[in-house]
């Protein structure tokens, strides 16, 4: 009797954990979605400001930073949405968001002429490491897809 009570308690704890985790990810996804909507509205507002001012150099930097930030938010929201379909966080969209974030930082600092040589080397090594992780994750994913039993028949053959 004690063993079945332990299993029941363990199952209840797992269910509570899963529901809590789903709720937390849903709230995070909601905030990211709201942030993206606000970001797009602000982007259109800044484009309007661009027409009102004579030079575009100052506002261009802000528009550029906003667009790249929206790309990062899109990649993170894709990763969270993927969690709801597969109940796993995929590494690829997270690494893609990291690469876009580092590239955003490099481009903004290069545009402002604030990037020094040692920072260029450090960010280059970081990009190289993120790129290597991204490529190895993609190769590993393709290898696992080729080894799965559905790949021999093909998905389209099973539904005919």
CSV table of C-alpha atoms in Angstrom, one decimal:
chain,number,residue,atom,x,y,z
A,1,UNK,CA,0.0,0.0,0.0
A,2,UNK,CA,2.8,2.4,0.8
A,3,UNK,CA,4.4,1.8,-2.6
A,4,UNK,CA,1.2,2.8,-4.4
A,5,UNK,CA,0.9,5.9,-2.3
A,6,UNK,CA,4.4,6.8,-3.1
A,7,UNK,CA,3.8,6.3,-6.8
A,8,UNK,CA,0.6,8.4,-6.6
A,9,UNK,CA,2.4,11.2,-4.8
A,10,UNK,CA,5.2,11.0,-7.3
A,11,UNK,CA,2.7,11.2,-10.2
A,12,UNK,CA,0.9,14.1,-8.6
A,13,UNK,CA,4.2,16.0,-8.1
A,14,UNK,CA,5.2,15.4,-11.7
A,15,UNK,CA,1.8,16.6,-12.9
A,16,UNK,CA,2.0,19.7,-10.7
A,17,UNK,CA,5.6,20.4,-12.0
A,18,UNK,CA,4.5,20.0,-15.6
A,19,UNK,CA,1.5,22.3,-15.1
A,20,UNK,CA,3.6,24.9,-13.3
A,21,UNK,CA,6.3,24.8,-16.0
A,22,UNK,CA,3.7,25.2,-18.8
A,23,UNK,CA,2.2,28.1,-16.9
A,24,UNK,CA,5.6,29.8,-16.5
A,25,UNK,CA,6.5,29.3,-20.2
A,26,UNK,CA,3.1,30.6,-21.2
A,27,UNK,CA,3.5,33.8,-19.2
A,28,UNK,CA,7.0,34.3,-20.6
A,29,UNK,CA,5.7,33.8,-24.1
A,30,UNK,CA,2.8,36.2,-23.5
A,31,UNK,CA,5.3,38.9,-22.3
A,32,UNK,CA,7.6,38.3,-25.2
A,33,UNK,CA,4.6,38.6,-27.6
A,34,UNK,CA,3.5,41.8,-26.0
A,35,UNK,CA,7.0,43.2,-26.1
A,36,UNK,CA,7.2,42.3,-29.8
A,37,UNK,CA,3.9,44.1,-30.5
A,38,UNK,CA,5.1,47.2,-28.6
A,39,UNK,CA,8.4,47.0,-30.4
A,40,UNK,CA,6.8,47.0,-33.9
A,41,UNK,CA,4.6,49.9,-32.9
A,42,UNK,CA,7.7,51.8,-31.7
A,43,UNK,CA,9.5,50.9,-34.9
A,44,UNK,CA,6.8,52.5,-37.0
A,45,UNK,CA,6.8,55.5,-34.8
A,46,UNK,CA,10.6,55.9,-35.3
A,47,UNK,CA,10.2,55.6,-39.0
A,48,UNK,CA,7.7,58.5,-38.8
A,49,UNK,CA,10.4,60.5,-36.9
A,50,UNK,CA,12.9,59.6,-39.6
A,51,UNK,CA,10.8,61.5,-42.2
A,52,UNK,CA,10.5,64.6,-39.9
A,53,UNK,CA,14.2,65.1,-39.3
A,54,UNK,CA,16.8,66.1,-41.9
A,55,UNK,CA,19.5,63.5,-41.2
A,56,UNK,CA,19.0,59.8,-40.9
A,57,UNK,CA,22.2,58.8,-39.2
A,58,UNK,CA,21.1,59.3,-35.6
A,59,UNK,CA,17.7,57.7,-35.9
A,60,UNK,CA,18.9,55.0,-38.2
A,61,UNK,CA,20.9,53.5,-35.4
A,62,UNK,CA,17.9,53.2,-33.2
A,63,UNK,CA,15.8,51.7,-35.9
A,64,UNK,CA,18.5,49.2,-36.7
A,65,UNK,CA,18.9,48.2,-33.0
A,66,UNK,CA,15.1,47.9,-32.7
A,67,UNK,CA,14.9,45.6,-35.7
A,68,UNK,CA,17.7,43.3,-34.5
A,69,UNK,CA,16.1,43.2,-31.0
A,70,UNK,CA,12.8,42.1,-32.6
A,71,UNK,CA,14.7,39.3,-34.4
A,72,UNK,CA,16.1,38.2,-31.0
A,73,UNK,CA,12.6,38.2,-29.5
A,74,UNK,CA,11.2,36.2,-32.4
A,75,UNK,CA,13.9,33.6,-32.0
A,76,UNK,CA,13.2,33.3,-28.3
A,77,UNK,CA,9.5,33.1,-28.8
A,78,UNK,CA,10.0,30.4,-31.4
A,79,UNK,CA,12.0,28.4,-28.9
A,80,UNK,CA,9.3,28.8,-26.2
A,81,UNK,CA,6.6,27.9,-28.7
A,82,UNK,CA,8.5,24.8,-29.7
A,83,UNK,CA,8.5,23.8,-26.0
A,84,UNK,CA,4.7,23.6,-26.1
A,85,UNK,CA,4.6,21.3,-29.1
A,86,UNK,CA,7.4,18.9,-28.1
A,87,UNK,CA,7.9,19.6,-24.4
A,88,UNK,CA,11.6,20.1,-25.1
A,89,UNK,CA,13.7,23.2,-25.5
A,90,UNK,CA,15.5,23.0,-28.7
A,91,UNK,CA,19.1,24.3,-28.7
A,92,UNK,CA,19.1,25.7,-32.3
A,93,UNK,CA,16.7,28.6,-31.9
A,94,UNK,CA,18.4,29.6,-28.6
A,95,UNK,CA,21.8,29.6,-30.2
A,96,UNK,CA,20.4,31.5,-33.2
A,97,UNK,CA,19.1,34.2,-30.8
A,98,UNK,CA,22.5,34.3,-29.1
A,99,UNK,CA,24.2,34.7,-32.5
A,100,UNK,CA,21.8,37.5,-33.5
A,101,UNK,CA,22.4,39.2,-30.1
A,102,UNK,CA,26.2,39.2,-30.5
A,103,UNK,CA,25.9,40.4,-34.1
A,104,UNK,CA,23.5,43.1,-33.0
A,105,UNK,CA,26.1,44.2,-30.4
A,106,UNK,CA,28.9,44.2,-32.9
A,107,UNK,CA,27.0,46.1,-35.5
A,108,UNK,CA,25.8,48.8,-33.1
A,109,UNK,CA,29.3,49.3,-31.6
A,110,UNK,CA,30.9,49.4,-35.0
A,111,UNK,CA,28.4,52.0,-36.2
A,112,UNK,CA,29.2,54.1,-33.1
A,113,UNK,CA,32.9,53.5,-33.6
A,114,UNK,CA,33.1,52.2,-30.0
A,115,UNK,CA,34.5,48.7,-30.7
A,116,UNK,CA,38.1,48.2,-29.8
A,117,UNK,CA,40.5,45.6,-31.1
A,118,UNK,CA,40.5,43.3,-28.0
A,119,UNK,CA,36.7,43.3,-28.0
A,120,UNK,CA,36.6,42.4,-31.7
A,121,UNK,CA,38.8,39.4,-31.0
A,122,UNK,CA,36.7,38.3,-28.0
A,123,UNK,CA,33.4,38.7,-29.9
A,124,UNK,CA,34.8,36.9,-32.9
A,125,UNK,CA,35.8,33.9,-30.7
A,126,UNK,CA,32.3,34.0,-29.1
A,127,UNK,CA,30.7,34.0,-32.6
A,128,UNK,CA,33.0,31.1,-33.7
A,129,UNK,CA,32.0,29.1,-30.6
A,130,UNK,CA,28.3,29.8,-31.1
A,131,UNK,CA,28.6,28.9,-34.8
A,132,UNK,CA,30.4,25.7,-34.0
A,133,UNK,CA,27.7,24.7,-31.5
A,134,UNK,CA,25.0,25.6,-34.0
A,135,UNK,CA,26.6,23.5,-36.8
A,136,UNK,CA,27.2,20.5,-34.5
A,137,UNK,CA,23.6,20.7,-33.2
A,138,UNK,CA,22.3,20.7,-36.8
A,139,UNK,CA,24.5,17.8,-37.8
A,140,UNK,CA,23.5,15.9,-34.7
A,141,UNK,CA,19.8,16.6,-35.4
A,142,UNK,CA,20.1,15.4,-39.0
A,143,UNK,CA,22.0,12.3,-37.8
A,144,UNK,CA,19.2,11.5,-35.4
A,145,UNK,CA,16.5,12.1,-38.0
A,146,UNK,CA,18.2,9.7,-40.4
A,147,UNK,CA,18.5,7.1,-37.7
A,148,UNK,CA,14.8,7.3,-36.7
A,149,UNK,CA,12.5,4.4,-37.9
A,150,UNK,CA,10.2,6.9,-39.7
A,151,UNK,CA,13.0,8.1,-41.9
A,152,UNK,CA,13.2,4.7,-43.7
A,153,UNK,CA,9.6,4.7,-44.8
A,154,UNK,CA,9.2,8.4,-45.0
A,155,UNK,CA,6.5,10.4,-43.4
A,156,UNK,CA,4.5,10.8,-46.6
A,157,UNK,CA,4.5,7.0,-47.2
A,158,UNK,CA,2.9,6.2,-43.9
A,159,UNK,CA,-0.1,8.5,-44.5
A,160,UNK,CA,-1.0,7.3,-48.0
